[in-house]
CSV table of C-alpha atoms in Angstrom, one decimal:
chain,number,residue,atom,x,y,z
W,1,MET,CA,15.2,-4.4,10.9
W,2,VAL,CA,15.1,-6.6,7.6
W,3,SER,CA,12.7,-7.3,4.8
W,4,ALA,CA,10.1,-10.0,5.9
W,5,ASP,CA,11.0,-11.5,2.4
W,6,CYS,CA,14.3,-12.4,3.9
W,7,PHE,CA,12.7,-15.6,5.4
W,8,ASP,CA,11.0,-18.8,4.2
W,9,PHE,CA,7.6,-19.5,5.6
W,10,ASN,CA,5.7,-22.7,6.4
W,11,GLY,CA,2.1,-21.4,6.2
W,12,SER,CA,2.0,-18.2,8.4
W,13,ASN,CA,5.0,-19.1,10.4
W,14,VAL,CA,8.7,-18.3,9.8
W,15,ASP,CA,10.4,-21.7,9.0
W,16,ARG,CA,12.8,-22.1,11.9
W,17,SER,CA,14.3,-25.4,10.5
W,18,ILE,CA,16.4,-23.0,8.5
W,19,LYS,CA,19.3,-21.5,10.1
W,20,TYR,CA,19.3,-17.7,9.4
W,21,GLU,CA,22.5,-16.0,10.2
W,22,VAL,CA,24.0,-12.5,10.5
W,23,TYR,CA,27.6,-11.8,9.2
W,24,ILE,CA,29.6,-8.8,10.7
W,25,ASP,CA,32.9,-7.6,9.7
W,26,ARG,CA,35.2,-4.6,10.5
W,27,GLY,CA,35.8,-2.6,7.6
W,28,LEU,CA,37.8,-4.3,4.6
W,29,ASN,CA,40.0,-6.5,6.7
W,30,ASN,CA,39.4,-10.3,6.7
W,31,LEU,CA,37.9,-10.4,10.2
W,32,THR,CA,34.4,-11.8,9.8
W,33,ILE,CA,32.2,-13.5,12.3
W,34,HIS,CA,28.7,-14.8,12.0
W,35,TYR,CA,25.8,-15.3,14.5
W,36,ASP,CA,22.7,-17.1,14.4
W,37,ILE,CA,19.3,-15.1,14.4
W,38,GLU,CA,17.7,-15.7,17.7
W,39,THR,CA,14.5,-13.9,17.5
W,40,ILE,CA,12.3,-12.9,14.5
W,41,VAL,CA,9.3,-10.7,14.7
W,42,VAL,CA,7.6,-10.3,11.3
W,43,HIS,CA,5.2,-7.2,11.1
W,44,PRO,CA,1.7,-8.7,11.8
W,45,ASN,CA,0.3,-7.0,8.8
W,46,TYR,CA,2.7,-8.0,6.4
W,47,ASN,CA,1.3,-9.0,3.1
W,48,PRO,CA,3.6,-11.4,1.1
W,49,GLN,CA,1.6,-10.8,-2.1
W,50,THR,CA,1.5,-7.0,-2.2
W,51,LYS,CA,4.6,-6.5,-0.1
W,52,ALA,CA,2.9,-4.1,2.2
W,53,ASN,CA,4.7,-3.9,5.5
W,54,ASN,CA,7.6,-5.9,4.2
W,55,ILE,CA,9.6,-5.6,7.4
W,56,ALA,CA,10.8,-7.7,10.3
W,57,ALA,CA,12.8,-7.0,13.5
W,58,VAL,CA,15.4,-9.5,14.4
W,59,ASN,CA,17.6,-10.2,17.5
W,60,PHE,CA,21.1,-11.7,17.3
W,61,ASN,CA,24.0,-12.4,19.7
W,62,THR,CA,22.1,-10.9,22.6
W,63,LYS,CA,24.6,-12.5,25.1
W,64,GLY,CA,27.5,-10.4,23.7
W,65,ASP,CA,29.1,-7.7,26.0
W,66,ALA,CA,29.9,-5.1,23.3
W,67,GLY,CA,27.6,-2.9,21.7
W,68,TRP,CA,27.0,0.2,19.3
W,69,ARG,CA,24.2,2.4,18.2
W,70,ASN,CA,22.9,2.6,14.7
W,71,LYS,CA,20.9,5.6,13.6
W,72,VAL,CA,17.9,5.6,11.4
W,73,ALA,CA,17.3,8.5,9.1
W,74,ILE,CA,14.1,10.4,9.7
W,75,ASP,CA,12.5,13.4,8.0
W,76,PHE,CA,11.8,11.3,4.8
W,77,GLY,CA,11.2,13.6,1.8
W,78,LYS,CA,13.6,16.4,3.2
W,79,TRP,CA,17.0,14.4,2.7
W,80,PRO,CA,19.5,16.4,0.8
W,81,ASN,CA,20.7,13.2,-0.9
W,82,ARG,CA,19.7,9.5,-1.2
W,83,VAL,CA,22.7,7.0,-1.5
W,84,PHE,CA,22.1,3.5,-2.7
W,85,VAL,CA,24.7,1.0,-1.5
W,86,GLN,CA,25.9,-2.4,-2.5
W,87,ARG,CA,28.5,-4.4,-0.8
W,88,VAL,CA,30.9,-6.1,-3.0
W,89,LEU,CA,32.1,-9.7,-2.1
W,90,GLU,CA,35.7,-10.2,-3.4
W,91,ASN,CA,35.7,-13.9,-2.2
W,92,PRO,CA,32.9,-15.7,-0.9
W,93,ASP,CA,35.0,-18.5,0.9
W,94,PRO,CA,36.8,-17.4,2.9
W,95,ILE,CA,34.8,-14.1,3.0
W,96,GLU,CA,36.7,-11.0,1.8
W,97,TRP,CA,34.8,-7.8,1.2
W,98,ASP,CA,35.8,-5.4,-1.5
W,99,THR,CA,35.0,-1.6,-1.7
W,100,PRO,CA,31.3,-0.8,-1.6
W,101,VAL,CA,29.5,0.5,-4.8
W,102,MET,CA,27.3,3.4,-4.4
W,103,TYR,CA,24.7,5.7,-6.5
W,104,VAL,CA,24.2,9.2,-5.1
W,105,GLN,CA,21.0,10.9,-6.0
W,106,PRO,CA,21.0,14.6,-5.1
W,107,THR,CA,17.2,15.2,-6.2
W,108,VAL,CA,14.3,12.8,-6.6
W,109,PRO,CA,12.7,13.8,-9.8
W,110,PRO,CA,9.0,12.8,-10.3
W,111,ASP,CA,8.7,9.3,-11.9
W,112,SER,CA,5.3,8.4,-13.3
W,113,LYS,CA,6.4,4.9,-13.9
W,114,CYS,CA,6.8,4.2,-10.2
W,115,THR,CA,3.2,4.9,-9.7
W,116,GLU,CA,2.2,3.2,-12.9
W,117,LEU,CA,3.9,-0.1,-12.0
W,118,SER,CA,3.1,-0.3,-8.3
W,119,PRO,CA,-0.4,0.4,-6.8
W,120,LEU,CA,1.3,-0.1,-3.4
W,121,PHE,CA,3.5,2.8,-4.1
W,122,LYS,CA,0.8,5.0,-5.2
W,123,GLU,CA,-1.0,4.5,-2.0
W,124,ASN,CA,1.8,4.7,0.2
W,125,ILE,CA,4.3,7.5,-1.0
W,126,ASN,CA,5.3,8.4,2.6
W,127,ALA,CA,6.1,4.7,3.4
W,128,VAL,CA,7.7,3.4,0.1
W,129,THR,CA,10.2,5.0,-2.2
W,130,CYS,CA,11.2,4.1,-5.7
W,131,CYS,CA,14.1,4.1,-8.2
W,132,ASP,CA,15.4,2.7,-11.3
W,133,PHE,CA,19.1,2.3,-10.4
W,134,THR,CA,20.7,-1.0,-10.7
W,135,VAL,CA,24.0,-2.4,-9.9
W,136,ASP,CA,26.3,-5.4,-10.5
W,137,PRO,CA,25.5,-8.5,-8.3
W,138,LEU,CA,27.4,-9.3,-5.2
W,139,VAL,CA,30.0,-11.4,-7.1
W,140,LYS,CA,30.5,-9.3,-10.2
W,141,ASP,CA,32.1,-11.8,-12.4
W,142,LYS,CA,29.1,-14.4,-12.3
W,143,THR,CA,26.7,-12.5,-14.5
W,144,ASP,CA,26.2,-9.4,-16.6
W,145,CYS,CA,22.7,-8.9,-15.2
W,146,LYS,CA,22.2,-6.0,-13.0
W,147,ILE,CA,20.1,-6.1,-9.8
W,148,PRO,CA,18.5,-3.6,-7.4
W,149,TYR,CA,20.8,-1.9,-4.8
W,150,PRO,CA,19.8,-3.7,-1.5
W,151,GLN,CA,20.3,-0.7,0.8
W,152,MET,CA,19.3,3.0,0.9
W,153,TYR,CA,20.9,5.7,3.0
W,154,ALA,CA,20.2,9.4,3.7
W,155,TRP,CA,23.3,11.5,3.4
W,156,MET,CA,22.9,14.3,5.9
W,157,GLY,CA,26.0,16.5,7.0
W,158,ALA,CA,29.1,14.3,6.9
W,159,ASP,CA,27.4,10.9,7.5
W,160,LEU,CA,25.2,8.3,6.0
W,161,TYR,CA,22.2,7.1,7.9
W,162,GLN,CA,20.1,3.9,7.3
W,163,ALA,CA,17.1,4.9,5.6
W,164,GLY,CA,15.5,2.2,3.6
W,165,ILE,CA,15.8,-1.7,2.5
W,166,PHE,CA,15.0,-3.2,-0.7
W,167,SER,CA,11.3,-4.7,-0.6
W,168,HIS,CA,10.6,-5.7,-4.3
W,169,ALA,CA,11.0,-4.8,-8.0
W,170,VAL,CA,8.3,-4.6,-10.6
W,171,ILE,CA,9.3,-5.4,-14.2
W,172,GLU,CA,7.2,-4.5,-17.4
W,173,GLY,CA,7.7,-6.3,-20.7
W,174,GLY,CA,9.6,-9.3,-21.7
W,175,SER,CA,10.1,-12.7,-20.2
W,176,ASP,CA,13.8,-12.6,-19.6
W,177,PHE,CA,14.7,-10.4,-16.6
W,178,CYS,CA,18.1,-9.5,-18.1
W,179,LYS,CA,16.2,-7.9,-21.2
W,180,TYR,CA,13.1,-5.8,-20.3
W,181,ASP,CA,11.3,-2.6,-21.3
W,182,ASN,CA,10.7,-1.0,-17.9
W,183,ALA,CA,11.7,-1.9,-14.2
W,184,ARG,CA,11.5,-0.1,-10.9
W,185,SER,CA,12.8,-1.1,-7.5
W,186,TYR,CA,10.8,-0.3,-4.2
W,187,TYR,CA,12.2,0.3,-0.8
W,188,THR,CA,10.5,0.2,2.7
W,189,VAL,CA,11.2,3.5,4.5
W,190,LEU,CA,12.6,2.5,7.9
W,191,THR,CA,11.5,5.7,9.8
W,192,ASN,CA,7.9,4.3,9.8
W,193,TYR,CA,8.8,1.3,11.6
W,194,ILE,CA,11.1,2.4,14.4
W,195,ALA,CA,8.3,2.3,17.0
W,196,PHE,CA,7.3,-1.2,15.8
W,197,ALA,CA,10.9,-2.5,16.1
W,198,GLN,CA,11.4,-1.0,19.5
W,199,THR,CA,8.3,-2.4,20.9
W,200,ALA,CA,8.8,-5.8,19.2
W,201,LEU,CA,12.3,-6.3,20.4
W,202,GLY,CA,12.4,-4.2,23.6
W,203,LYS,CA,15.3,-2.1,22.3
W,204,ASN,CA,15.9,1.5,21.5
W,205,PHE,CA,16.5,2.5,18.1
W,206,ASP,CA,18.5,5.7,17.5
W,207,TYR,CA,17.5,8.2,14.9
W,208,PHE,CA,18.9,11.3,13.1
W,209,GLY,CA,16.7,14.1,11.6
W,210,LEU,CA,17.5,17.4,10.0
W,211,SER,CA,16.7,19.4,13.3
W,212,GLU,CA,16.8,18.8,16.9
W,213,THR,CA,12.9,18.9,17.0
W,214,SER,CA,12.6,16.1,14.5
W,215,VAL,CA,10.9,12.9,15.7
W,216,PRO,CA,9.8,9.7,13.8
W,217,GLN,CA,6.1,8.8,13.9
W,218,SER,CA,5.5,6.9,17.1
W,219,ASP,CA,2.7,4.4,16.4
W,220,PRO,CA,4.0,1.0,16.8
W,221,TYR,CA,0.9,-0.1,14.9
W,222,PHE,CA,1.7,1.9,11.7
W,223,GLU,CA,0.8,0.0,8.7
W,224,MET,CA,0.6,0.7,4.9
W,225,VAL,CA,-2.6,1.0,3.0
W,226,ASP,CA,-3.0,-2.2,1.4
W,227,VAL,CA,-4.0,-2.8,-2.2
W,228,PRO,CA,-5.4,-5.6,-4.3
W,229,ALA,CA,-2.6,-8.3,-5.4
W,230,GLU,CA,-3.6,-8.3,-9.0
W,231,LEU,CA,-1.0,-6.8,-11.4
W,232,ASP,CA,-1.5,-5.6,-14.9
W,233,ASP,CA,-0.8,-8.0,-17.9
W,234,ASN,CA,2.8,-8.3,-18.8
W,235,VAL,CA,3.9,-7.0,-15.4
W,236,VAL,CA,5.9,-9.1,-12.9
W,237,MET,CA,6.9,-8.6,-9.4
W,238,LEU,CA,10.0,-10.0,-7.8
W,239,SER,CA,11.2,-10.1,-4.2
W,240,GLY,CA,13.2,-12.1,-1.9
W,241,ASP,CA,17.1,-12.9,-2.4
W,242,PHE,CA,18.5,-11.1,-5.4
W,243,TYR,CA,22.0,-11.4,-3.9
W,244,SER,CA,22.8,-14.9,-4.1
W,245,PRO,CA,25.7,-15.5,-6.6
W,246,LYS,CA,24.8,-19.1,-7.4
W,247,ASN,CA,21.8,-18.8,-9.8
W,248,LEU,CA,22.7,-16.9,-12.8
W,249,HIS,CA,19.6,-16.9,-14.9
W,250,VAL,CA,15.9,-16.8,-14.1
W,251,GLN,CA,13.6,-17.8,-16.9
W,252,SER,CA,10.0,-16.3,-17.6
W,253,ALA,CA,7.8,-15.6,-14.7
W,254,SER,CA,5.1,-13.8,-16.8
W,255,GLY,CA,2.4,-15.7,-14.7
W,256,SER,CA,-0.3,-18.0,-16.0
W,257,GLY,CA,-2.6,-15.5,-17.7
W,258,ASP,CA,-4.4,-14.5,-14.7
W,259,ASN,CA,-3.2,-10.8,-14.7
W,260,GLY,CA,0.1,-11.7,-13.3
W,261,LYS,CA,-1.4,-13.2,-10.0
W,262,GLU,CA,1.0,-16.1,-10.1
W,263,ALA,CA,4.1,-14.2,-10.8
W,264,SER,CA,3.3,-11.4,-8.2
W,265,SER,CA,4.6,-13.4,-5.2
W,266,THR,CA,8.2,-14.3,-5.6
W,267,GLY,CA,8.9,-15.3,-9.3
W,268,SER,CA,8.4,-18.3,-11.5
W,269,GLU,CA,7.3,-21.8,-10.7
W,270,ASP,CA,10.9,-22.9,-11.6
W,271,ASP,CA,12.0,-20.7,-8.7
W,272,LYS,CA,9.7,-22.4,-6.3
W,273,ASN,CA,10.9,-25.7,-7.4
W,274,SER,CA,14.4,-24.7,-7.0
W,275,LYS,CA,13.8,-23.7,-3.4
W,276,SER,CA,12.1,-27.0,-2.6
W,277,ASP,CA,15.1,-29.0,-4.1
W,278,GLU,CA,17.4,-26.8,-2.1
W,279,LYS,CA,15.5,-27.4,1.2
W,280,GLY,CA,15.5,-31.3,0.6
W,281,GLU,CA,11.8,-31.2,0.1
W,282,SER,CA,9.5,-32.9,-2.5
W,283,ASP,CA,6.1,-31.6,-1.4
W,284,GLY,CA,6.4,-28.3,-3.3
W,285,GLY,CA,5.0,-26.3,-0.5
W,286,SER,CA,4.6,-22.8,-0.6
W,287,PRO,CA,7.6,-20.8,1.0
W,288,ILE,CA,5.4,-17.8,2.0
W,289,PRO,CA,1.9,-17.4,3.6
W,290,ALA,CA,-0.9,-16.9,1.3
W,291,GLY,CA,-1.8,-13.1,1.2
W,292,ASP,CA,-5.0,-11.9,2.9
W,293,ASN,CA,-6.4,-8.8,1.0
W,294,SER,CA,-9.7,-8.8,2.8
W,295,ASP,CA,-10.6,-5.3,4.5
W,296,GLY,CA,-10.3,-5.6,8.3
W,297,GLY,CA,-9.1,-3.7,11.3
W,298,SER,CA,-5.5,-3.1,11.8
W,299,ALA,CA,-3.7,-5.3,14.3
W,300,GLY,CA,-1.0,-4.5,16.8
W,301,PRO,CA,2.3,-6.2,16.5
W,302,VAL,CA,3.0,-9.0,18.8
W,303,LEU,CA,6.1,-8.5,21.0
W,304,THR,CA,7.3,-12.0,21.3
W,305,GLY,CA,9.0,-13.4,18.3
W,306,GLU,CA,9.9,-16.8,16.6
W,307,HIS,CA,13.0,-17.8,18.9
W,308,SER,CA,15.8,-19.9,17.8
W,309,PRO,CA,16.8,-22.5,20.6
W,310,ASN,CA,20.5,-22.6,19.5
W,311,ASN,CA,22.7,-19.5,19.3
W,312,SER,CA,26.2,-20.4,18.1
W,313,GLU,CA,27.7,-17.1,18.8
W,314,GLY,CA,30.0,-17.3,15.7
W,315,GLU,CA,30.0,-21.0,15.2
W,316,SER,CA,28.0,-22.9,12.7
W,317,SER,CA,25.7,-25.5,14.0
W,318,ASN,CA,24.4,-28.3,11.8
W,319,GLY,CA,21.4,-29.6,13.9
W,320,SER,CA,18.0,-29.5,12.1
W,321,SER,CA,19.4,-26.7,9.9
W,322,LYS,CA,18.9,-27.3,6.0
W,323,LYS,CA,20.5,-24.4,4.8
W,324,THR,CA,22.1,-21.2,5.9
W,325,THR,CA,20.7,-17.7,4.8
W,326,ILE,CA,22.9,-14.7,5.3
W,327,ILE,CA,20.5,-11.7,5.8
W,328,ALA,CA,22.8,-9.1,7.1
W,329,SER,CA,26.3,-7.4,7.3
W,330,VAL,CA,27.5,-5.0,9.9
W,331,CYS,CA,30.2,-2.6,8.9
W,332,GLY,CA,32.5,-0.5,11.0
W,333,SER,CA,33.0,3.3,10.5
W,334,VAL,CA,34.5,6.3,12.4
W,335,GLY,CA,32.2,7.4,15.2
W,336,THR,CA,29.3,5.2,13.9
W,337,LEU,CA,28.5,1.6,13.0
W,338,ILE,CA,25.7,1.0,10.3
W,339,LEU,CA,23.7,-2.0,10.0
W,340,VAL,CA,23.7,-3.0,6.4
W,341,VAL,CA,20.7,-5.4,5.8
W,342,ALA,CA,19.6,-7.5,3.0
W,343,ILE,CA,22.8,-8.9,1.8
W,344,PHE,CA,22.0,-12.6,1.2
W,345,PHE,CA,24.8,-14.5,-0.7
W,346,THR,CA,25.5,-18.1,0.1
W,347,VAL,CA,22.7,-20.7,-0.4
W,348,ARG,CA,19.5,-19.3,-1.6
W,349,TRP,CA,18.6,-19.2,-5.3
W,350,TYR,CA,18.8,-16.1,-7.2
W,351,ARG,CA,15.3,-15.0,-7.4
W,352,GLY,CA,15.5,-12.8,-10.5
W,353,HIS,CA,17.8,-10.3,-12.2
W,354,VAL,CA,16.9,-6.7,-13.0
W,355,SER,CA,19.1,-5.7,-15.8
W,356,LYS,CA,18.7,-2.1,-16.6
W,357,VAL,CA,22.2,-0.6,-17.2
W,358,HIS,CA,22.5,2.8,-15.4
W,359,ASP,CA,25.8,4.5,-15.2
W,360,PRO,CA,26.2,5.9,-11.6
W,361,TYR,CA,26.4,9.5,-10.8
W,362,GLN,CA,29.9,10.0,-9.1
W,363,ALA,CA,30.1,12.1,-6.1
W,364,PRO,CA,33.7,12.1,-4.8
W,365,SER,CA,32.9,13.4,-1.3
W,366,ALA,CA,30.3,10.9,-0.7
W,367,GLN,CA,32.4,8.0,-2.2
W,368,ASP,CA,35.1,9.1,0.3
W,369,ALA,CA,32.7,9.0,3.1
W,370,LEU,CA,31.5,5.7,2.3
W,371,VAL,CA,35.0,4.3,2.0
W,372,ASP,CA,35.8,5.7,5.3
W,373,MET,CA,32.7,4.0,6.9
W,374,PHE,CA,33.8,0.6,5.8
W,375,GLU,CA,37.5,0.8,5.8
W,376,ASN,CA,38.9,3.1,8.7
W,377,ALA,CA,38.0,1.3,11.8
W,378,ASP,CA,40.1,0.4,14.8
W,379,ASP,CA,41.3,-2.9,14.0
W,380,SER,CA,42.8,-3.4,17.6
W,381,ARG,CA,39.2,-3.7,18.9
W,382,PRO,CA,37.1,-6.9,18.7
W,383,PRO,CA,34.2,-7.0,16.2
W,384,PRO,CA,31.2,-5.2,17.4
W,385,GLU,CA,28.4,-7.2,19.1
W,386,TYR,CA,24.9,-6.2,20.4
W,387,LYS,CA,24.3,-5.1,23.9
W,388,VAL,CA,22.6,-7.6,26.2
W,389,ALA,CA,18.9,-7.6,25.4
W,390,GLU,CA,16.6,-6.1,27.9
W,391,ASP,CA,14.4,-8.6,29.5
W,392,ILE,CA,11.2,-8.9,27.7
W,393,ASN,CA,10.0,-12.3,28.7
W,394,GLY,CA,7.3,-10.9,30.7
W,395,ILE,CA,5.9,-8.9,27.8
W,396,SER,CA,3.2,-10.7,25.7
W,397,MET,CA,1.6,-8.0,23.5
W,398,LEU,CA,0.9,-4.4,23.0
W,399,VAL,CA,-2.2,-2.6,24.4
W,400,PRO,CA,-4.3,-1.8,21.4
W,401,MET,CA,-4.4,2.1,20.6
W,402,GLY,CA,-7.9,3.3,19.5
W,403,ALA,CA,-11.2,1.8,19.2
W,404,ASN,CA,-10.5,0.6,15.6
W,405,ARG,CA,-7.6,-1.5,16.6
W,406,SER,CA,-8.2,-5.2,17.1
W,407,LEU,CA,-6.2,-7.1,19.6
W,408,PRO,CA,-2.7,-8.6,18.4
W,409,ASN,CA,-4.0,-12.2,18.8
W,410,ASN,CA,-6.7,-11.4,16.2
W,411,SER,CA,-4.2,-10.5,13.5
W,412,ARG,CA,-4.2,-12.6,10.4
W,413,TYR,CA,-0.6,-13.4,11.3
W,414,SER,CA,-1.1,-13.8,15.0
W,415,ASP,CA,0.4,-17.1,15.0
W,416,LEU,CA,3.4,-16.0,13.0
W,417,ASN,CA,5.6,-15.5,16.3
W,418,PHE,CA,6.3,-18.1,18.9
W,419,PRO,CA,6.5,-17.1,22.5
W,420,TYR,CA,9.8,-17.1,24.4
W,421,GLU,CA,10.8,-20.3,26.1
W,422,LYS,CA,10.9,-20.0,29.8
């Protein structure tokens, strides 16, 4: 699972002229392999303006022989510790990883600013979580700006379990995102979307809870309570790729005086222009679909996804690709392999910088566990690959659940996902 904001859109469709890739590595050695994303299934009720349901399920390397199981943390709100993690890139070419950086939060104190800045968080406290922690960017020597941690784990027992992914940040005050008054980062809680991802991809997602009787919510149609897209004056929402080392400064995205509507999608007009230049386009088209804030029945997720016709299985392919976007990194550990999503670092422009300096709380035992996760792997084995995907060509959509559910093809993003080629 990754953030839907990982992808560029043409209207309401993911732009598949762009090559989206996954990079995997084993610990801290230099063995890194990349694969093309094959299938993308964006949540049908994803709202690009409010960031509701900012989640997508993806497949890659489905023809590989090896496999592993990733566990998603459930029992949200009961975790002993939240752990925010940022991978560190020692060298982008060739790729060399350094020791990850982490912030351990043993307790989650009340934070009224989280609710004040985000109406979405206020209405979805069981589906979105918030913090004010920031970290150095992927390449530390490029800028002094701090950015949100891309990944959140739950620390239960001796292990860390994937728990949330960065969705968006909201900033109050100022026009330079390295100097501001208040900022909060918001994370999509993954446990709510396990059923969606399982149904969308035809795969099982393992999970871990605090007791043997713990189970995640099982409704694949789960969706957040959406909210109006308008933000207060002097408030800016940022999302997308915070993790590219290329762009070092983002100017004002304070909007056009319309209560921040203009800035509430992904940043400034300069940001949009830089994306168009990067893609070799001159039409200035919007990279994401326009949000739909109208009230309506919920729609079930479509099982088939946008399918890439080419899968290089480790080899780059020029083809019709205009750029490469790295959207994930898989890391080895003793006894478990954890999917680290939302590390995007080579081509896309830096959307914005959240700069609040926050000295991390140091927890040596957690630090040791994290280093073990990335470093102590059996290097004699080949890099991990996904198991062969189950045959889901014959599946077209979910059966709607409940009288108030509309059919998947009535979703406002019903054309978001292309059917599989036969």
